[in-house]
């Protein structure tokens, strides 16, 4: 029997599956260590007393060692009446005669670069007021804004204090303005005026691609987990002392809550920084998928896929999600390459979160794809596009169809979408309006609650760079290009007209550029940073987004996430060539307009359109999305400018 077959066998599961707590637990009365290591011949605890930075790194040798005792289900434990709070620790685990030194896969605190785990009493890591911290109530729409802790406040023009730039604390700083001008808000205050409801933090778990001992100018997105349950140290003011990053991340979440945002954690359970992970040093082979020839499966494109269909790996992921939700008060999770994870596990995560926090309280969504085939246990149903209907209606997926319809297929460099010269597809368009829901086609969801509509995210070109790529032969990314601006406004107006949750990349609303770099995961901070001067140079575009966000929230027929939300879409038709009209209505709504018409002109000439009977108010056109505040009445016909959207209410 191969190792793979052994781990997959029912006998292994019956003998070793374990549902209890794992990790290190410390109170004034004592400390307990538990490790699941069913294949180990011995497990030894190494303690490194606190006092010097060396103890938090991986220098020096253990001052004390204790063997752990084997127990049922492959769980090894060591228990002492000593309060070991603040002590750093590792394990020496011997499997098949080979001894490996490892941090605790279940560690919740660690020293610099996460190489040594830390004994911690979590009740001592709460910033003032944290036990009373509560997320703001849900509104009728979810508008998620993707933020990278470092790139958001790195730019000097952000006005964030030097010592806080690029740190958790920088994102907490209130009252910052562009170059300190006292007029144009930046950072946290900027977020407050956009109309967004959720902040999705790009990876804030401990990742491996930035040296926490190195200079602050290093940059990486962070999709390379080292310690799944420890915050990243490079965003903290002191990565050497394990309690500091915990307090500072909790402070950030509490601050975002206090400022009206729910907070989503970006989680990457599908692969680790390397195959030589703490999981693999603890139970070699168990937590990963291997091909028949023994090579590691690579459906993630990162060289190793976790075996999330195996019960103890699934438990590990479920425990981790629950830990972040409970201990840090995260309000939701964005699953990287969800298409590598089993539907069964995703549904279990949703059920566990619903049970613990109330139905729908935590928002769950992910990427419903993978980079390549994966060697999951045969029969595993994976949470990819083909299986969205098998997921609970609370679990969402990024909708690449809408994205590609609007700006062109991402996989093809020169592909065009509706806003940059592509053609209208009468089949795809209504599907996107419904957020993929209620379709009997290949890919569909149960309800728009399962759809994350978006134009751009951290991956691939920014929306602006994509538009410049396809519209400007000179590729002048830094320009203020009138045609690309118009296409950008049309793009967000199209997205606003689709049912489902909304998602935008930070800075997209102000024509963010990464100088045409498609995959900037390890590009310089200069490329990745939010350029606050540019944000305010392009404030007209940003205000266009703001107006549409506010307008959308006044249209319950668009915000409806229920399984029969599509009933509000009354008619989709072409009043003229290259023009599309969408009529929406909900007579039960409490919104200011019982009906709305979205008129899109995809042609290069102005078009005159007859409106249906009734008194229509012009709510937005191609340049002003705040017309709805001006109470303008429209006659029976209207003229729509080329490549613009017009929205009417009645
Ligand atoms: Ca790290």
XYZ file of C-alpha atoms and ligand atoms in Angstrom:
651
model
C 0.000 0.000 0.000
C 1.384 3.428 -0.940
C 1.482 6.202 1.614
C -1.301 7.954 -0.324
C -3.522 4.849 -0.169
C -2.757 4.419 3.528
C -3.806 7.988 4.365
C -6.936 7.626 2.217
C -7.964 4.280 3.738
C -10.993 4.018 6.037
C -8.774 2.177 8.579
C -6.505 5.202 8.912
C -9.481 7.509 9.426
C -11.123 5.220 11.979
C -7.971 4.919 13.988
C -6.670 8.480 13.864
C -9.458 10.977 13.176
C -9.582 13.343 16.111
C -12.104 16.083 16.815
C -10.627 17.724 19.908
C -8.545 20.877 20.355
C -4.948 20.940 19.123
C -2.157 23.431 19.737
C -0.913 25.144 22.876
C -3.194 26.422 25.617
C -1.901 28.539 28.464
C -3.513 29.864 31.648
C -2.030 30.975 34.993
C -2.680 27.400 36.184
C -0.587 25.718 33.541
C 0.239 25.017 29.918
C -0.831 22.165 27.648
C 0.666 21.173 24.291
C -1.172 18.846 21.866
C 0.053 17.712 18.464
C -1.605 15.381 15.985
C 1.266 13.240 14.694
C -0.070 9.729 14.034
C 2.992 8.543 12.106
C 5.541 9.794 14.663
C 7.789 7.537 16.737
C 8.588 10.364 19.130
C 7.730 14.023 19.692
C 9.953 16.266 21.812
C 9.069 19.794 22.957
C 11.856 22.406 22.785
C 11.448 25.496 24.956
C 13.331 28.728 24.352
C 12.870 31.084 27.306
C 11.937 34.626 26.409
C 14.262 37.514 26.979
C 16.231 38.019 23.811
C 15.316 38.418 20.156
C 17.355 35.294 19.438
C 14.795 33.202 21.260
C 12.073 34.459 18.942
C 14.178 33.756 15.875
C 15.806 30.434 15.173
C 19.172 31.066 16.696
C 20.428 29.346 19.807
C 19.506 25.951 21.148
C 16.650 24.859 23.308
C 17.118 25.561 26.988
C 14.758 22.788 28.041
C 13.283 19.715 26.358
C 10.355 17.492 27.308
C 9.061 14.391 25.559
C 5.370 14.400 24.663
C 3.318 11.347 25.575
C 1.475 9.436 22.845
C -2.278 9.060 23.300
C -5.310 7.839 21.377
C -5.904 9.032 17.761
C -2.248 9.865 17.196
C -2.350 12.857 19.542
C 0.779 13.590 21.588
C 0.563 15.787 24.670
C 2.685 17.462 27.301
C 1.066 19.174 30.240
C 2.641 21.219 33.033
C 1.421 23.365 35.918
C 3.982 25.954 34.856
C 2.623 29.135 33.241
C 4.835 29.305 30.158
C 3.291 32.465 28.680
C 5.779 34.253 26.436
C 8.023 31.205 25.918
C 8.946 30.244 22.351
C 8.763 26.572 21.337
C 9.236 24.040 18.560
C 8.939 20.262 18.249
C 11.387 17.595 17.149
C 9.231 14.978 15.436
C 10.709 11.629 14.404
C 9.001 9.704 11.590
C 10.543 6.591 10.017
C 13.798 7.310 11.831
C 14.083 10.875 10.465
C 13.845 13.717 12.996
C 12.527 17.078 11.789
C 12.404 20.297 13.761
C 9.129 22.135 13.267
C 7.004 24.952 14.592
C 3.510 24.014 15.741
C 1.099 23.904 12.758
C -1.598 25.033 15.198
C 0.494 27.917 16.590
C -1.453 31.128 17.188
C 1.614 33.237 17.996
C 5.164 33.163 16.675
C 8.467 34.957 16.630
C 10.121 36.677 13.710
C 9.462 34.972 10.362
C 7.212 32.516 12.163
C 9.899 29.897 12.675
C 9.282 29.418 16.358
C 5.862 29.204 17.901
C 5.031 31.156 21.030
C 3.056 30.215 24.118
C 0.438 32.891 24.562
C -2.537 33.674 26.720
C -4.848 35.184 24.120
C -6.886 37.046 26.718
C -3.811 39.257 27.140
C -3.693 40.233 23.454
C -6.912 42.255 23.220
C -6.547 45.980 22.620
C -8.698 48.175 24.826
C -12.381 47.835 23.962
C -11.913 44.698 21.853
C -14.182 42.475 23.928
C -17.047 44.882 23.122
C -16.111 45.152 19.446
C -18.983 44.534 17.045
C -19.256 44.642 13.281
C -21.595 47.267 11.831
C -25.015 45.947 10.839
C -25.508 44.669 7.310
C -27.016 47.151 4.859
C -29.017 46.128 1.797
C -25.894 45.818 -0.355
C -22.398 44.360 -0.047
C -19.720 46.398 -1.784
C -16.378 44.782 -1.098
C -13.142 46.764 -1.474
C -9.870 44.855 -1.768
C -7.001 46.391 0.213
C -3.377 45.378 0.717
C -2.199 46.545 4.141
C 1.134 47.728 2.853
C 0.357 49.213 -0.552
C -2.549 51.280 0.734
C -0.496 53.489 3.032
C 3.031 53.179 1.680
C 2.986 56.307 -0.491
C 4.406 59.302 1.381
C 1.640 61.442 -0.120
C -0.837 59.444 2.000
C 0.083 61.680 4.901
C 0.308 58.609 7.168
C 2.996 58.936 9.875
C 6.321 57.578 8.689
C 6.576 54.841 11.299
C 3.094 53.586 10.434
C 3.322 53.607 6.645
C 2.713 50.120 5.265
C 1.691 48.773 8.677
C -1.519 47.616 10.366
C -1.337 50.841 12.383
C -1.158 52.950 9.200
C -4.552 51.739 8.095
C -5.915 52.691 11.535
C -4.693 56.267 11.353
C -7.535 58.781 11.135
C -7.405 62.322 9.811
C -4.799 61.829 7.086
C -4.956 63.965 3.936
C -3.102 64.203 0.644
C 0.366 65.543 1.443
C -1.199 66.854 4.649
C -3.294 69.431 2.744
C -6.187 69.108 5.169
C -8.617 68.817 2.232
C -8.354 65.493 0.381
C -8.779 62.503 2.674
C -6.471 59.502 2.306
C -6.200 56.072 3.956
C -8.965 55.265 6.417
C -10.792 58.580 5.933
C -10.771 58.125 2.170
C -12.440 54.723 2.561
C -15.245 56.293 4.573
C -16.482 58.494 1.749
C -16.666 55.853 -1.001
C -19.870 54.062 -0.032
C -18.250 50.640 0.307
C -19.387 48.229 3.019
C -16.635 45.598 3.349
C -12.862 45.794 3.398
C -11.208 42.625 2.104
C -7.677 42.494 3.455
C -5.232 40.715 1.174
C -3.256 38.066 3.126
C -2.628 39.055 6.730
C -1.770 35.551 7.978
C 1.969 34.888 8.355
C 3.459 34.413 4.897
C 6.965 33.575 3.776
C 7.968 35.794 0.876
C 8.907 38.865 2.907
C 11.785 38.671 5.395
C 10.453 40.135 8.614
C 14.024 40.978 9.614
C 14.607 42.784 6.303
C 13.925 46.323 5.091
C 10.420 47.782 5.003
C 10.661 48.382 1.273
C 10.112 44.666 0.512
C 6.798 43.814 -1.075
C 4.715 40.761 -1.804
C 0.989 40.100 -2.042
C 1.453 37.288 0.462
C -0.199 34.256 -1.159
C 2.352 31.919 0.438
C 1.233 30.822 3.885
C 3.713 29.769 6.588
C 1.657 29.952 9.803
C -2.049 29.751 9.041
C -3.182 31.032 12.429
C -0.616 33.765 13.096
C -0.754 37.315 11.691
C 1.945 38.451 9.262
C 4.814 40.081 11.151
C 6.084 42.555 8.548
C 2.957 44.708 8.973
C 3.494 44.972 12.721
C 5.616 47.501 14.567
C 7.628 44.625 16.123
C 7.779 41.206 14.439
C 10.084 39.808 17.145
C 7.542 39.725 19.947
C 4.647 37.484 19.026
C 1.964 39.338 20.949
C 2.496 42.653 19.122
C 1.224 41.617 15.675
C -1.819 39.988 17.274
C -2.771 43.158 19.145
C -2.159 45.346 16.111
C -4.249 43.255 13.721
C -7.068 43.129 16.279
C -6.814 46.901 16.614
C -7.113 47.262 12.830
C -10.232 45.105 12.661
C -11.818 46.974 15.563
C -10.956 50.334 13.963
C -12.485 49.287 10.639
C -15.615 48.142 12.473
C -15.839 51.458 14.315
C -15.623 53.265 10.994
C -18.512 51.359 9.481
C -16.828 48.493 7.624
C -17.100 44.766 7.863
C -13.767 43.020 7.395
C -13.033 40.037 5.140
C -9.926 37.888 5.456
C -8.242 36.554 2.329
C -7.370 32.907 3.088
C -5.131 30.587 1.111
C -5.682 27.037 2.306
C -5.044 25.484 -1.110
C -1.238 25.561 -0.939
C 1.647 26.576 1.338
C 4.798 28.641 0.842
C 6.694 25.417 0.206
C 6.207 21.695 0.567
C 8.660 21.848 3.458
C 5.941 23.302 5.686
C 5.242 22.798 9.378
C 2.300 20.611 8.365
C 4.562 18.377 6.297
C 7.274 18.206 8.951
C 4.646 17.104 11.471
C 2.854 14.419 9.431
C 4.901 13.923 6.254
C 2.686 13.400 3.218
C -0.677 13.656 4.936
C -1.674 17.245 4.219
C -0.806 17.238 0.510
C -1.985 15.692 -2.730
C 0.465 13.582 -4.686
C 0.297 12.264 -8.225
C 0.613 8.532 -8.866
C 4.297 8.949 -9.678
C 4.838 10.446 -6.223
C 5.313 14.040 -7.399
C 3.343 16.755 -5.587
C 0.095 17.757 -7.260
C 0.193 21.249 -8.744
C -3.332 22.457 -9.376
C -2.472 25.667 -7.537
C 0.409 26.565 -9.827
C 2.462 26.960 -6.661
C 3.981 23.478 -6.522
C 1.896 21.890 -3.793
C -1.839 21.373 -3.285
C -3.190 20.687 0.166
C -5.325 17.546 0.565
C -8.346 19.375 1.933
C -10.575 16.342 1.295
C -8.725 14.346 4.009
C -10.553 14.646 7.286
C -7.741 15.983 9.467
C -6.712 18.503 6.803
C -10.364 19.571 6.521
C -10.516 19.867 10.320
C -7.368 21.974 10.251
C -8.938 24.402 7.750
C -12.280 24.526 9.538
C -10.573 25.120 12.913
C -8.514 27.905 11.358
C -11.508 29.723 9.841
C -13.426 29.486 13.115
C -10.396 30.707 15.027
C -10.025 33.888 12.936
C -13.749 34.563 13.095
C -13.934 34.122 16.872
C -10.619 35.477 18.077
C -10.172 38.356 15.601
C -13.818 39.123 14.739
C -13.384 38.734 10.976
C -16.735 39.025 9.208
C -16.034 36.841 6.229
C -13.502 34.908 4.192
C -12.329 35.024 0.588
C -11.000 31.597 -0.428
C -8.110 31.612 -2.846
C -8.521 28.975 -5.603
C -11.673 27.615 -3.997
C -11.856 25.287 -6.998
C -9.189 23.153 -5.278
C -11.325 22.652 -2.192
C -14.152 20.148 -1.738
C -17.753 21.360 -1.898
C -18.317 19.285 1.245
C -15.732 21.242 3.235
C -16.943 24.632 1.966
C -20.490 23.756 3.019
C -19.250 22.536 6.411
C -17.439 25.839 6.905
C -20.595 27.770 6.081
C -22.693 25.587 8.413
C -20.211 25.950 11.271
C -20.035 29.731 10.885
C -23.834 29.996 10.651
C -24.179 27.874 13.779
C -21.641 29.860 15.752
C -22.478 33.393 14.646
C -25.977 33.298 13.120
C -27.161 32.542 9.615
C -25.499 34.671 6.958
C -23.530 36.678 9.499
C -20.202 35.717 7.932
C -19.748 36.267 4.212
C -18.036 33.424 2.348
C -16.827 33.477 -1.241
C -13.929 32.381 -3.367
C -12.373 31.845 -6.741
C -14.330 28.985 -8.371
C -11.354 27.742 -10.366
C -7.848 26.305 -10.112
C -4.670 26.748 -12.127
C -4.546 23.127 -13.361
C -5.841 19.630 -12.620
C -5.317 18.410 -9.088
C -4.780 14.933 -7.626
C -7.659 14.959 -5.151
C -8.932 11.631 -3.802
C -11.105 10.179 -6.617
C -14.744 11.093 -6.180
C -14.047 14.425 -4.472
C -16.446 17.107 -5.745
C -14.515 20.355 -5.980
C -15.966 23.853 -5.480
C -15.422 25.017 -9.039
C -17.718 26.665 -11.569
C -19.313 23.391 -12.595
C -20.418 22.722 -9.020
C -21.625 26.133 -7.824
C -25.175 24.850 -7.471
C -23.964 22.267 -4.963
C -22.664 25.010 -2.683
C -24.909 26.589 -0.054
C -26.567 29.793 -1.303
C -24.435 31.727 1.176
C -21.172 30.785 -0.553
C -20.214 33.142 -3.356
C -17.926 32.925 -6.348
C -16.133 35.503 -8.460
C -17.972 35.907 -11.761
C -15.452 35.956 -14.590
C -18.221 35.941 -17.215
C -19.382 39.421 -16.246
C -15.811 40.652 -15.931
C -14.871 39.364 -19.377
C -18.105 40.508 -21.010
C -17.382 44.060 -19.908
C -13.670 44.414 -20.588
C -12.680 41.363 -22.675
C -11.457 37.867 -21.882
C -8.513 38.143 -19.501
C -6.769 35.137 -20.961
C -6.449 36.897 -24.322
C -4.339 40.006 -24.321
C -6.228 41.800 -27.077
C -9.745 40.576 -26.400
C -12.354 43.328 -26.219
C -15.452 43.633 -24.106
C -18.509 45.853 -24.313
C -16.646 48.971 -23.194
C -13.576 48.674 -25.404
C -14.851 47.657 -28.803
C -16.203 44.146 -28.283
C -19.591 43.038 -29.517
C -22.856 42.550 -27.671
C -23.939 38.990 -26.967
C -27.669 38.769 -26.357
C -27.258 35.434 -24.545
C -24.501 36.371 -22.123
C -25.789 39.810 -21.197
C -29.009 38.728 -19.405
C -27.083 35.973 -17.599
C -24.752 38.587 -16.184
C -27.669 40.828 -15.202
C -29.030 37.945 -13.136
C -25.676 37.336 -11.520
C -25.523 33.893 -13.117
C -28.645 32.850 -11.221
C -31.672 30.874 -12.439
C -29.960 29.699 -15.586
C -30.188 26.134 -16.791
C -26.804 26.333 -18.423
C -23.449 24.907 -17.665
C -22.422 27.343 -14.949
C -25.063 28.742 -12.690
C -25.724 29.579 -9.079
C -28.726 29.212 -6.808
C -29.127 32.933 -6.183
C -27.283 36.241 -6.745
C -26.069 35.911 -3.140
C -23.560 33.481 -4.665
C -22.163 35.948 -7.165
C -19.266 38.345 -6.706
C -19.411 40.733 -9.652
C -16.183 42.581 -10.406
C -14.165 44.375 -13.038
C -10.692 43.924 -11.559
C -8.902 42.505 -8.534
C -5.246 42.230 -7.483
C -4.652 39.609 -10.202
C -4.034 40.556 -13.810
C -4.033 44.083 -15.204
C -5.821 46.810 -13.337
C -8.979 47.852 -15.155
C -7.247 51.029 -16.272
C -4.227 49.177 -17.666
C -6.518 46.767 -19.482
C -8.394 49.646 -21.083
C -5.185 51.393 -22.100
C -3.806 48.089 -23.463
C -6.802 47.662 -25.714
C -7.542 51.303 -26.573
C -4.221 53.090 -26.844
C -1.424 52.069 -29.182
C 1.024 54.186 -27.228
C 0.128 52.379 -23.984
C 0.297 55.571 -21.970
C -0.793 54.124 -18.622
C -0.115 57.319 -16.712
C -2.269 59.454 -18.997
C -5.665 60.884 -18.339
C -7.088 59.389 -21.529
C -10.601 60.679 -22.248
C -11.751 57.566 -24.140
C -10.458 55.197 -21.476
C -12.134 57.303 -18.786
C -15.415 57.022 -20.640
C -14.959 53.263 -21.026
C -14.171 53.009 -17.322
C -17.374 54.849 -16.391
C -19.383 52.634 -18.725
C -17.746 49.558 -17.160
C -18.780 50.422 -13.615
C -22.272 51.404 -14.799
C -22.600 47.946 -16.386
C -21.434 46.255 -13.200
C -23.837 48.314 -11.095
C -26.682 47.074 -13.287
C -25.982 43.403 -12.463
C -27.451 41.588 -9.475
C -25.085 39.982 -6.956
C -22.445 41.268 -4.540
C -20.048 43.905 -5.844
C -16.285 43.888 -5.529
C -13.626 46.400 -6.544
C -9.877 46.579 -6.330
C -8.661 49.510 -4.239
C -7.858 52.411 -6.530
C -9.846 51.056 -9.494
C -12.216 53.959 -8.889
C -9.383 56.381 -9.620
C -7.814 54.698 -12.640
C -5.169 52.779 -10.707
C -2.226 51.729 -12.834
C 0.548 49.222 -12.251
C 2.312 50.468 -15.360
C 0.917 47.608 -17.412
C 2.343 44.872 -15.184
C -0.066 41.952 -15.214
C 1.070 39.944 -12.222
C 2.598 42.322 -9.685
C 2.754 39.859 -6.765
C 6.456 40.501 -6.207
C 6.876 43.741 -8.141
C 8.264 46.673 -6.229
C 6.215 48.572 -3.705
C 6.569 51.540 -6.066
C 4.551 49.656 -8.707
C 2.076 48.238 -6.227
C 1.504 51.226 -4.000
C -1.661 53.288 -4.110
C -0.552 56.596 -5.620
C -2.522 59.137 -3.606
C -1.744 62.015 -5.922
C -3.214 60.009 -8.795
C -6.265 59.088 -6.727
C -7.126 62.748 -6.345
C -6.103 63.726 -9.877
C -8.793 61.320 -11.029
C -11.409 62.311 -8.499
C -14.036 62.829 -11.235
C -13.950 59.097 -11.914
C -13.971 58.301 -8.212
C -17.042 60.497 -7.737
C -18.735 58.679 -10.611
C -18.223 55.386 -8.700
C -19.489 57.005 -5.489
C -22.693 58.214 -7.148
C -23.411 54.806 -8.642
C -22.772 53.003 -5.335
C -25.223 55.342 -3.595
C -27.778 54.977 -6.387
C -27.514 51.198 -6.394
C -28.369 51.084 -2.682
C -31.611 52.913 -3.491
C -32.613 50.187 -5.958
C -33.736 47.146 -3.961
C -34.499 45.240 -7.177
C -30.774 45.247 -7.925
C -29.699 44.506 -4.354
C -32.055 41.541 -3.923
C -29.918 38.404 -3.417
C -32.757 35.896 -3.160
C -33.220 32.969 -5.510
C -36.048 34.673 -7.395
C -34.420 38.108 -7.680
C -34.414 37.742 -11.464
C -38.154 38.450 -11.460
C -37.312 42.148 -11.086
C -35.664 42.177 -14.520
C -38.725 42.794 -16.662
C -37.279 43.214 -20.103
C -33.935 43.326 -21.906
C -34.086 44.663 -25.474
C -32.291 46.641 -28.157
C -34.160 49.872 -28.926
C -31.488 50.662 -31.555
C -28.500 48.821 -32.969
C -25.674 48.848 -30.437
C -28.035 50.064 -27.732
C -29.364 47.878 -24.948
C -32.158 48.687 -22.536
C -32.865 46.915 -19.259
C -36.159 47.513 -17.478
C -36.354 46.752 -13.785
C -39.290 46.986 -11.442
C -40.457 46.070 -7.995
C -43.810 47.385 -6.889
C -43.274 46.244 -3.334
C -40.109 48.262 -2.949
C -39.709 51.080 -0.488
C -37.080 52.719 -2.700
C -37.702 56.115 -4.343
C -38.250 54.588 -7.800
C -40.518 51.598 -8.364
C -39.079 51.179 -11.848
C -35.731 51.819 -13.481
C -34.340 51.704 -16.997
C -30.656 51.219 -17.711
C -29.845 52.352 -21.248
C -26.442 51.482 -22.649
C -25.089 52.934 -25.872
C -22.231 50.765 -27.128
C -21.869 52.651 -30.407
C -19.612 55.536 -31.337
C -22.478 57.898 -32.097
C -25.127 59.581 -29.980
C -28.473 57.764 -30.098
C -31.988 59.048 -29.548
C -34.211 56.567 -27.758
C -37.925 56.626 -26.981
C -38.574 55.892 -23.334
C -41.578 53.795 -22.283
C -44.635 55.717 -21.154
C -44.431 57.519 -17.815
C -42.620 60.302 -16.006
C -38.988 59.295 -16.015
C -36.390 60.969 -13.888
C -32.843 61.016 -15.220
C -30.699 59.497 -12.444
C -27.300 59.201 -14.103
C -25.696 59.758 -17.473
C -22.244 59.053 -18.830
C -20.560 61.838 -16.928
C -22.657 62.505 -13.824
C -23.872 59.752 -11.523
C -25.412 62.145 -9.006
C -28.178 63.463 -11.291
C -30.654 61.621 -9.073
C -30.024 64.249 -6.423
C -31.144 66.995 -8.800
C -34.664 65.732 -9.494
C -34.556 66.222 -13.280
C -37.537 65.057 -15.308
C -36.983 63.516 -18.686
C -39.215 63.870 -21.710
C -40.489 60.917 -23.753
C -37.231 60.616 -25.640
C -33.628 60.934 -24.630
C -30.308 61.243 -26.377
C -27.530 59.027 -25.117
C -23.956 59.978 -25.792
C -21.632 57.401 -27.416
C -20.228 54.689 -25.113
C -22.187 55.769 -22.060
C -24.853 54.512 -19.714
C -27.991 56.436 -18.809
C -30.158 55.446 -15.878
C -33.761 56.504 -15.392
C -36.174 56.015 -12.522
C -39.937 56.246 -12.259
Ca 5.925 36.329 7.597
